[in-house]
Amino acid sequence: MSGPNEDNNTQLSSHIFGDLLDSIIVDVASECHRIAKLGLDRNLEEEEEEMRLSAQARARVADPSNSSETNTKYVVDIFGQTHPSVATEIFECMNCGRSIAAGRFAPHLEKCMGKGRKARLKVTRSSTAAQNRYLRGSPVSTYSPYSNSTSTNRLSNGTPSVAGEEYSNGTYEEPWNKT
Amino acid sequence: MCLRSSSYTSPKPCKHLADYKLRHAFDGYDSLQNCLKTTPIGRTRVDNHNTKIPRCNFCNGYLGRLYICLMCSSISCSTHILLHTQSKSGHDVAIDIERSELYCCLCCDQVYDPDFDKVVVSEQIKGSCPGRSNKRRRLDSGMELDLKKSKWLIAMRDGRAKSCYPLGLRGLNNLGNTCFMNSVLQALLHAPPLRNYFLSDHHNRDECKRRYGEKLCLLCEIGALVSAMFSGDRSPYSPAQFLYSWWQHSSNLASYEEQDAHEFFISVLDGIHEKESKVRNSSKDDGDCQCIAHRAFSGSLRSDVTCTICGFTSTTYDPCVDISLNLDTVNLSAAEKTGLSTLSGCLNLFTRAERLGSDSKLHCQNCQELRDTSKQLSISRLPLVLCLHIKRFEHSLIRKTSRKIDQYLQFPFALDMTPYLSSSIVRSRFGNRIFAFECENSDSSAEYEIFAVIAHSGMLESGHYVTYLHVNNHWYKCDDAWICEVDEGIVRASQCYMLFYVQKLLYYKANKDLSCNASVESR
């Protein structure tokens, strides 16, 4: 409680703190010295160059005066070709033999193969239809158990879906997949 | 592959250290060996077994840096160490007591000797205590932004004038939500080992049908794709047959809906591998498997689990075909997220020593008890083609929702994987000592060049994938049926989801082989 004692303690503790701090600083200096002398950080220049180029690139992209990437779907490609937003190439379905437009092939195939939720419900109908086709020997022209209701204006999609790992509390599950 | 030199260099000793070694060889080091002590946090210090606090001979001080002379074991502080060497001829080399680092009193600098490091490491291994995590030095990169208003459009050349584009560039029609597939196929078909394998007809489709007669063979499908892509025909190709085959192979993923590119990638590699192991009737380890998928992408990860009490470490190895990385700015508060997210940051995070929570104690063989442990991953064997997957999604357990992380990630075009190798990680655990650790793997290169980037734009539930390909020093954007040439800056600024790197030596060889004037007969 008396003045001088307290001052002494404060002085001592800041002295000790200073010493601890110095020690930690020397730790880092010593480690960095070793890393530098052994050439463990020799890629520093290249790394900095990569960072600089990335920053430069981002600045250019962000700059509104630069014409940003246009939606390439309405553009001429490098071979001088243009393409419709939904692929129109026609080919035969390898499952049922029908002629399908490329851009609608996946939804067709899904039902054709009996995959997907909707298809599974109506699977008996489609297999009966196929049998009938064979028996009759003539192509079933307009018969389709389901109406093709996919929107033509939808941009093709793909998403990074949940891959099944949880890492909320910072612990890692093995993220790598074994084949 | 040429021999890679060690990832570190043994610096030349200064004159004084060299003299000392000549005169005294290992005498000083050996006598010191008994005095080295490694603390639980992995620091090795010189401990004379005195109960007294070490003090400077001259000033009796105990603060600051203290050195013990290799010749006479007298202790001096940094102020008086020079006096010591001046008063006693030949007493030039000392050791930092706290850090076990050699110090040359005449050069006034820390010096390094592999023989000394060997002594220290032997003691550390004996004490078998975990080392400190590697504090990598980070310099603030002086980023000069070039804001010149130069015309920076996507180079849209008139393709009819120039027909000299690299082979293999061909658009892929979107068959209905299949851009996830198209983007991965573009990257895979341009991976040098895969491309070369199929172009050299290593998987002959006629022979395959004749021999195995199966209608479903993903290898045949990929072979057909490669032929189509390299045929010289530039009209967009519809990978319908491939989709059909893949859906038969991965029926759980067979549906007309938005899917994940990475999931598809794994599924394709799996399909290739399955066919190969069926053919060879082997159940070889993934690590030794010789199917083209594994030969190209297979690497090995090392996992070290260390008991935090006794330092006992158990090591396991697992094969992998890619590395999934968490963004390095995840789990930071909003205030901390001011820094740039970088690929090296993500890799550092991946290889960082991580204390597992107290609710996941493991049984330590040494202590014979459940203990808190620390786990550290590293790469024990690098693949030919390195696929890095950026986990751009966050799950909230409370709200039970997921969201996509749009955070920009800086990634380099040239990547050196040395710091993430097991040899580097293990060495850093021992304070970066010069020592031939058993996991040293110097027969393969750790330098990579990027050749493909799969970028995603949009939201978790609906978005779009494109692939940027680096061929013959040009970057091309593959957006389903559209192939455009782009400036490398567009690629750098893109939101990467999957990055594909190939070993540098393979890369330069591969680019030499591709000449745009040749045309390949489609088989």
XYZ file of C-alpha atoms in Angstrom, chain B residues 18-478:
461
model
C 35.384 -23.499 -40.071
C 38.550 -23.044 -38.014
C 36.822 -24.250 -34.894
C 35.569 -27.340 -36.694
C 39.019 -28.090 -38.021
C 40.597 -27.886 -34.619
C 37.953 -29.416 -32.458
C 35.653 -31.380 -34.742
C 32.733 -32.577 -32.691
C 34.281 -32.411 -29.239
C 32.400 -29.334 -28.226
C 29.118 -30.597 -29.670
C 29.418 -33.991 -28.063
C 30.143 -32.657 -24.618
C 27.191 -30.353 -25.026
C 24.829 -33.126 -25.965
C 24.161 -34.039 -22.378
C 23.306 -30.486 -21.540
C 20.612 -30.059 -24.152
C 17.069 -30.164 -22.945
C 13.945 -30.011 -25.004
C 10.915 -28.458 -23.402
C 7.370 -29.704 -24.016
C 6.714 -26.888 -26.474
C 9.625 -28.077 -28.558
C 12.270 -25.542 -27.718
C 15.747 -26.889 -27.110
C 17.928 -25.063 -24.662
C 21.276 -25.573 -23.012
C 20.850 -26.588 -19.433
C 23.949 -27.162 -17.354
C 21.995 -29.078 -14.747
C 22.761 -26.306 -12.337
C 19.972 -25.210 -10.167
C 21.412 -21.739 -10.418
C 20.157 -19.237 -12.952
C 22.731 -18.768 -15.681
C 24.457 -15.407 -15.342
C 26.981 -13.467 -17.343
C 30.521 -13.930 -16.095
C 31.306 -10.275 -16.531
C 28.286 -8.398 -15.267
C 26.396 -11.139 -13.455
C 23.356 -10.193 -15.458
C 20.729 -12.822 -16.255
C 18.492 -10.830 -18.567
C 18.584 -10.735 -22.336
C 20.409 -13.146 -24.573
C 23.017 -15.380 -22.943
C 25.699 -17.368 -24.698
C 27.743 -20.315 -23.521
C 31.224 -20.631 -24.947
C 31.883 -23.889 -26.788
C 35.458 -23.964 -25.524
C 35.205 -23.175 -21.870
C 31.486 -23.222 -21.125
C 31.590 -19.782 -19.618
C 28.458 -17.744 -19.967
C 28.324 -14.216 -21.327
C 25.524 -11.858 -22.144
C 25.231 -10.256 -25.572
C 26.944 -7.126 -24.316
C 29.986 -8.954 -23.030
C 30.348 -11.851 -25.405
C 32.795 -9.885 -27.500
C 34.933 -9.265 -24.420
C 35.090 -12.964 -23.778
C 36.314 -13.809 -27.224
C 38.856 -11.019 -27.048
C 40.199 -12.162 -23.700
C 40.502 -15.804 -24.632
C 42.051 -16.597 -27.959
C 40.269 -19.250 -29.948
C 37.031 -18.917 -28.027
C 35.159 -17.735 -31.087
C 32.041 -19.834 -31.179
C 29.285 -19.854 -28.598
C 25.733 -21.121 -28.292
C 22.592 -19.154 -27.538
C 21.441 -20.831 -24.329
C 17.726 -20.284 -24.843
C 17.536 -21.347 -28.484
C 20.488 -23.669 -29.077
C 21.740 -21.652 -31.998
C 25.403 -21.246 -32.875
C 26.801 -17.767 -32.603
C 30.069 -16.550 -34.018
C 31.413 -13.911 -31.634
C 33.725 -12.383 -34.190
C 31.187 -12.168 -37.012
C 28.583 -11.109 -34.454
C 26.039 -13.210 -36.232
C 24.135 -16.425 -35.891
C 25.782 -19.211 -37.910
C 24.706 -22.665 -38.972
C 26.360 -26.065 -38.998
C 24.648 -29.294 -40.095
C 26.687 -31.296 -37.597
C 25.472 -29.161 -34.748
C 21.891 -29.352 -35.981
C 22.233 -33.120 -36.094
C 23.134 -33.147 -32.408
C 20.206 -30.924 -31.529
C 17.718 -32.930 -33.566
C 18.945 -36.200 -32.073
C 18.226 -34.769 -28.673
C 14.839 -33.488 -29.802
C 13.870 -36.861 -31.217
C 15.055 -38.571 -28.066
C 13.034 -36.227 -25.979
C 10.256 -36.779 -28.564
C 8.492 -33.583 -27.894
C 6.407 -31.747 -30.457
C 8.026 -28.785 -32.166
C 6.707 -25.311 -32.545
C 4.574 -24.495 -35.484
C 6.404 -22.832 -38.267
C 6.153 -19.072 -38.126
C 6.438 -18.114 -41.732
C 7.668 -14.657 -42.312
C 5.264 -12.490 -44.225
C 6.366 -9.353 -45.921
C 3.818 -6.804 -46.845
C 3.782 -6.992 -50.577
C 3.989 -3.511 -51.956
C 1.068 -3.703 -54.316
C 1.322 -1.126 -57.028
C -1.978 -1.043 -58.812
C -1.613 -0.313 -62.458
C -4.645 1.773 -63.179
C -3.744 2.657 -66.698
C -6.931 2.816 -68.681
C -5.685 0.523 -71.397
C -8.175 -1.296 -73.555
C -8.688 -4.500 -71.718
C -11.385 -6.386 -73.490
C -11.632 -10.041 -74.039
C -9.653 -10.559 -77.219
C -12.283 -11.554 -79.681
C -10.472 -12.454 -82.795
C -12.109 -13.308 -86.047
C -11.612 -17.024 -86.012
C -11.949 -17.361 -89.735
C -8.800 -15.385 -90.310
C -6.778 -17.397 -87.863
C -7.365 -21.081 -87.875
C -4.202 -21.761 -86.006
C -5.505 -22.521 -82.559
C -4.196 -25.268 -80.358
C -5.614 -28.684 -80.940
C -7.990 -29.929 -78.373
C -9.834 -26.651 -78.072
C -13.451 -27.379 -78.704
C -16.669 -26.320 -77.065
C -18.927 -28.760 -75.257
C -22.663 -28.439 -75.636
C -24.642 -28.033 -72.466
C -27.065 -30.947 -72.381
C -29.249 -29.386 -69.727
C -27.633 -28.220 -66.465
C -24.422 -30.044 -67.374
C -21.937 -27.186 -67.155
C -20.519 -28.861 -64.040
C -19.604 -31.796 -66.264
C -18.356 -29.730 -69.180
C -16.062 -27.684 -66.976
C -14.412 -30.717 -65.408
C -14.104 -32.517 -68.750
C -12.283 -29.551 -70.275
C -9.790 -29.583 -67.417
C -9.337 -33.365 -67.453
C -8.918 -33.659 -71.198
C -6.155 -31.086 -71.085
C -4.294 -32.650 -68.181
C -1.061 -33.681 -69.909
C -0.837 -37.254 -68.573
C -4.473 -38.023 -69.429
C -4.413 -36.305 -72.758
C -1.225 -38.075 -73.788
C -2.478 -41.414 -72.544
C -5.586 -41.275 -74.684
C -3.973 -39.637 -77.692
C -1.371 -42.392 -77.759
C -4.244 -44.845 -77.803
C -3.147 -46.555 -74.604
C -6.740 -47.523 -74.171
C -7.731 -48.928 -77.520
C -11.482 -48.963 -77.734
C -11.760 -51.752 -80.268
C -9.546 -53.988 -78.226
C -11.443 -53.119 -75.093
C -14.760 -54.086 -76.626
C -13.288 -57.237 -78.064
C -11.607 -58.321 -74.876
C -14.089 -57.332 -72.263
C -17.191 -56.887 -74.325
C -18.702 -54.575 -71.799
C -20.925 -51.887 -73.026
C -19.971 -49.571 -70.226
C -16.400 -48.416 -70.032
C -15.676 -44.894 -68.880
C -12.169 -45.146 -70.274
C -13.578 -45.800 -73.735
C -15.896 -42.844 -73.345
C -13.100 -40.528 -72.344
C -11.019 -41.849 -75.202
C -13.847 -41.041 -77.582
C -14.083 -37.573 -76.092
C -10.371 -36.947 -76.511
C -10.510 -38.064 -80.110
C -13.430 -35.749 -80.755
C -11.741 -32.810 -79.077
C -8.497 -33.267 -80.964
C -10.065 -34.168 -84.290
C -9.728 -30.650 -85.691
C -13.490 -30.229 -85.885
C -14.265 -26.994 -84.043
C -18.029 -27.207 -83.871
C -19.226 -27.824 -80.321
C -19.339 -31.441 -79.308
C -22.193 -33.039 -77.398
C -20.856 -35.413 -74.727
C -24.144 -37.327 -74.708
C -22.678 -40.813 -74.857
C -20.374 -39.902 -72.003
C -23.274 -38.629 -69.911
C -25.168 -41.835 -70.574
C -22.230 -43.993 -69.520
C -21.479 -41.911 -66.488
C -25.079 -42.059 -65.298
C -24.943 -45.809 -65.567
C -21.778 -45.857 -63.507
C -22.777 -43.331 -60.859
C -26.479 -43.956 -60.621
C -26.701 -42.035 -57.370
C -25.661 -38.885 -59.205
C -27.751 -39.557 -62.269
C -30.312 -36.831 -62.356
C -31.149 -33.747 -64.294
C -30.240 -31.169 -61.732
C -27.535 -28.816 -60.616
C -24.539 -30.698 -59.420
C -21.147 -30.135 -57.948
C -18.137 -30.128 -60.263
C -15.836 -31.563 -57.630
C -18.203 -34.415 -56.908
C -18.288 -35.179 -60.623
C -14.499 -35.067 -60.823
C -14.147 -37.644 -58.053
C -16.816 -39.788 -59.650
C -15.002 -39.855 -62.998
C -11.665 -40.785 -61.447
C -13.464 -43.465 -59.524
C -14.984 -44.828 -62.714
C -11.610 -44.981 -64.427
C -10.054 -46.713 -61.462
C -12.864 -49.222 -61.137
C -12.516 -50.326 -64.700
C -8.762 -50.671 -64.330
C -8.910 -52.736 -61.173
C -11.566 -54.946 -62.678
C -9.391 -55.498 -65.701
C -6.273 -56.273 -63.758
C -8.213 -58.175 -61.167
C -6.126 -56.465 -58.580
C -7.080 -54.827 -55.361
C -3.938 -52.816 -55.146
C -3.583 -49.941 -52.791
C -4.665 -46.676 -54.257
C -1.115 -45.568 -53.763
C 0.310 -48.213 -56.048
C -2.524 -48.347 -58.519
C -1.358 -47.903 -62.087
C -4.615 -46.792 -63.623
C -4.279 -43.518 -65.484
C -6.423 -41.700 -62.948
C -4.124 -42.612 -60.103
C -0.954 -42.273 -62.079
C -1.924 -38.714 -62.839
C -3.627 -37.561 -59.668
C -2.632 -39.830 -56.826
C -0.567 -38.432 -54.020
C -0.117 -39.278 -50.395
C -0.979 -37.339 -47.273
C 0.763 -37.793 -43.963
C -1.039 -37.250 -40.707
C 0.890 -36.821 -37.456
C -1.068 -37.029 -34.248
C 0.950 -35.901 -31.260
C 0.221 -36.295 -27.586
C 0.483 -32.862 -26.036
C 1.703 -34.277 -22.737
C 4.509 -36.646 -23.664
C 5.149 -35.739 -27.279
C 4.618 -39.249 -28.620
C 3.645 -38.988 -32.287
C 1.788 -41.534 -34.331
C 1.978 -41.189 -38.089
C -0.408 -42.482 -40.728
C -0.452 -42.188 -44.499
C -3.482 -41.888 -46.729
C -3.661 -41.728 -50.498
C -5.531 -38.836 -52.061
C -6.450 -37.715 -55.558
C -6.949 -34.097 -54.673
C -6.768 -31.711 -51.746
C -9.837 -29.897 -50.474
C -8.943 -26.635 -48.808
C -10.853 -24.414 -46.467
C -10.562 -20.710 -47.109
C -8.002 -19.187 -44.809
C -10.270 -16.370 -43.762
C -13.043 -18.585 -42.521
C -13.675 -18.572 -38.775
C -12.323 -15.073 -38.458
C -14.392 -12.279 -37.063
C -15.537 -9.548 -39.409
C -12.837 -7.243 -38.109
C -10.069 -9.731 -38.801
C -11.203 -10.429 -42.337
C -9.395 -7.441 -43.749
C -6.584 -9.480 -45.184
C -6.527 -11.047 -48.600
C -7.333 -14.698 -48.857
C -4.527 -16.545 -50.643
C -3.881 -20.079 -51.806
C -0.705 -20.225 -49.736
C -2.774 -19.106 -46.763
C -5.161 -21.990 -47.371
C -2.285 -24.442 -47.741
C -0.717 -23.117 -44.553
C -4.021 -23.624 -42.794
C -4.200 -27.139 -44.173
C -0.745 -28.035 -42.862
C -0.996 -26.164 -39.606
C -0.635 -28.070 -36.336
C -4.080 -28.149 -34.878
C -5.042 -28.856 -31.320
C -7.999 -31.170 -31.243
C -10.650 -30.217 -28.740
C -10.761 -31.696 -25.261
C -13.914 -33.488 -26.250
C -11.936 -35.524 -28.739
C -9.149 -36.927 -26.614
C -7.275 -39.849 -28.059
C -5.548 -42.747 -26.425
C -1.792 -42.209 -26.227
C 0.233 -45.408 -26.481
C 2.974 -43.921 -24.397
C 0.952 -42.452 -21.584
C -1.599 -45.262 -21.724
C -4.306 -42.687 -21.161
C -6.699 -40.468 -23.025
C -4.866 -37.279 -23.855
C -5.321 -33.987 -25.632
C -3.676 -34.251 -29.003
C -2.451 -32.074 -31.784
C -2.755 -33.094 -35.402
C -0.748 -31.949 -38.380
C -1.147 -32.817 -42.037
C 1.510 -32.683 -44.712
C 2.052 -34.038 -48.192
C 4.343 -37.027 -48.241
C 4.118 -37.632 -51.973
C 3.057 -35.091 -54.572
C 1.012 -36.149 -57.591
C 1.883 -35.443 -61.217
C -1.268 -33.400 -61.544
C -2.327 -31.501 -58.458
C -6.000 -30.729 -58.097
C -6.868 -28.204 -55.402
C -10.505 -27.883 -54.446
C -11.597 -24.725 -52.646
C -14.416 -25.362 -50.243
C -16.600 -22.409 -50.924
C -19.447 -23.317 -48.692
C -20.246 -22.697 -45.093
C -22.694 -24.595 -42.960
C -24.425 -23.043 -40.029
C -25.348 -25.788 -37.589
C -27.600 -23.439 -35.696
C -29.589 -22.195 -38.636
C -29.156 -25.469 -40.525
C -28.442 -23.567 -43.702
C -25.540 -23.498 -46.078
C -24.243 -20.629 -48.008
C -21.603 -20.024 -50.586
C -18.507 -18.037 -49.784
C -17.780 -15.612 -52.597
C -14.548 -14.375 -51.051
C -11.862 -13.748 -53.628
C -8.929 -16.144 -53.403
C -5.554 -15.108 -54.781
C -3.758 -17.990 -56.465
C -0.420 -18.118 -58.286
C 0.253 -19.400 -61.776
C 3.523 -20.921 -60.625
C 3.225 -22.888 -57.404
C 6.004 -24.273 -55.243
C 4.663 -26.973 -52.957
C 7.909 -27.432 -51.012
C 6.739 -25.774 -47.774
C 3.814 -28.202 -47.541
C 5.806 -31.377 -48.011
C 6.185 -33.714 -45.068
C 9.931 -33.134 -45.158
C 9.447 -29.390 -44.719
C 6.690 -29.674 -42.133
C 8.563 -32.201 -40.042
C 11.735 -30.168 -40.309
C 9.971 -27.029 -39.172
C 8.683 -28.924 -36.186
C 12.316 -29.403 -35.211
C 13.127 -25.749 -35.672
C 14.201 -26.011 -39.338
C 17.425 -27.800 -38.383
C 19.725 -29.035 -41.140
C 19.091 -32.738 -40.888
C 18.177 -35.559 -43.202
C 14.769 -36.512 -41.881
C 13.523 -39.891 -43.058
C 10.657 -38.420 -45.014
C 13.021 -36.609 -47.338
C 11.799 -37.225 -50.866
C 14.152 -35.610 -53.277
C 13.390 -37.515 -56.430
C 10.400 -35.534 -57.594
C 9.793 -31.920 -58.292
C 7.654 -29.703 -56.091
C 7.268 -26.968 -58.696
C 4.000 -26.722 -60.530
C 2.468 -24.727 -63.342
C -1.238 -24.022 -63.588
C -3.062 -25.299 -66.669
C -6.747 -25.131 -65.785
C -9.033 -23.170 -63.490
C -12.670 -24.044 -62.895
C -14.489 -20.925 -61.806
C -17.939 -20.660 -60.368
C -20.257 -17.709 -60.408
C -23.618 -17.425 -58.767
C -25.154 -18.840 -55.652
C -25.114 -22.166 -53.893
C -28.425 -23.233 -55.369
C -27.910 -21.894 -58.846
C -24.759 -20.835 -60.567
C -22.540 -21.441 -63.532
C -19.198 -23.121 -64.095
C -16.611 -22.158 -66.686
C -13.100 -23.468 -67.250
C -10.061 -21.407 -68.112
C -7.396 -23.364 -69.960
C -3.786 -22.392 -70.385
C -2.545 -23.763 -73.691
C 0.515 -22.630 -75.585
C 0.903 -19.517 -73.458
C -2.622 -18.341 -74.133
C -5.601 -18.457 -71.857
C -8.921 -19.659 -73.183
C -12.294 -19.502 -71.529
C -14.390 -22.615 -72.067
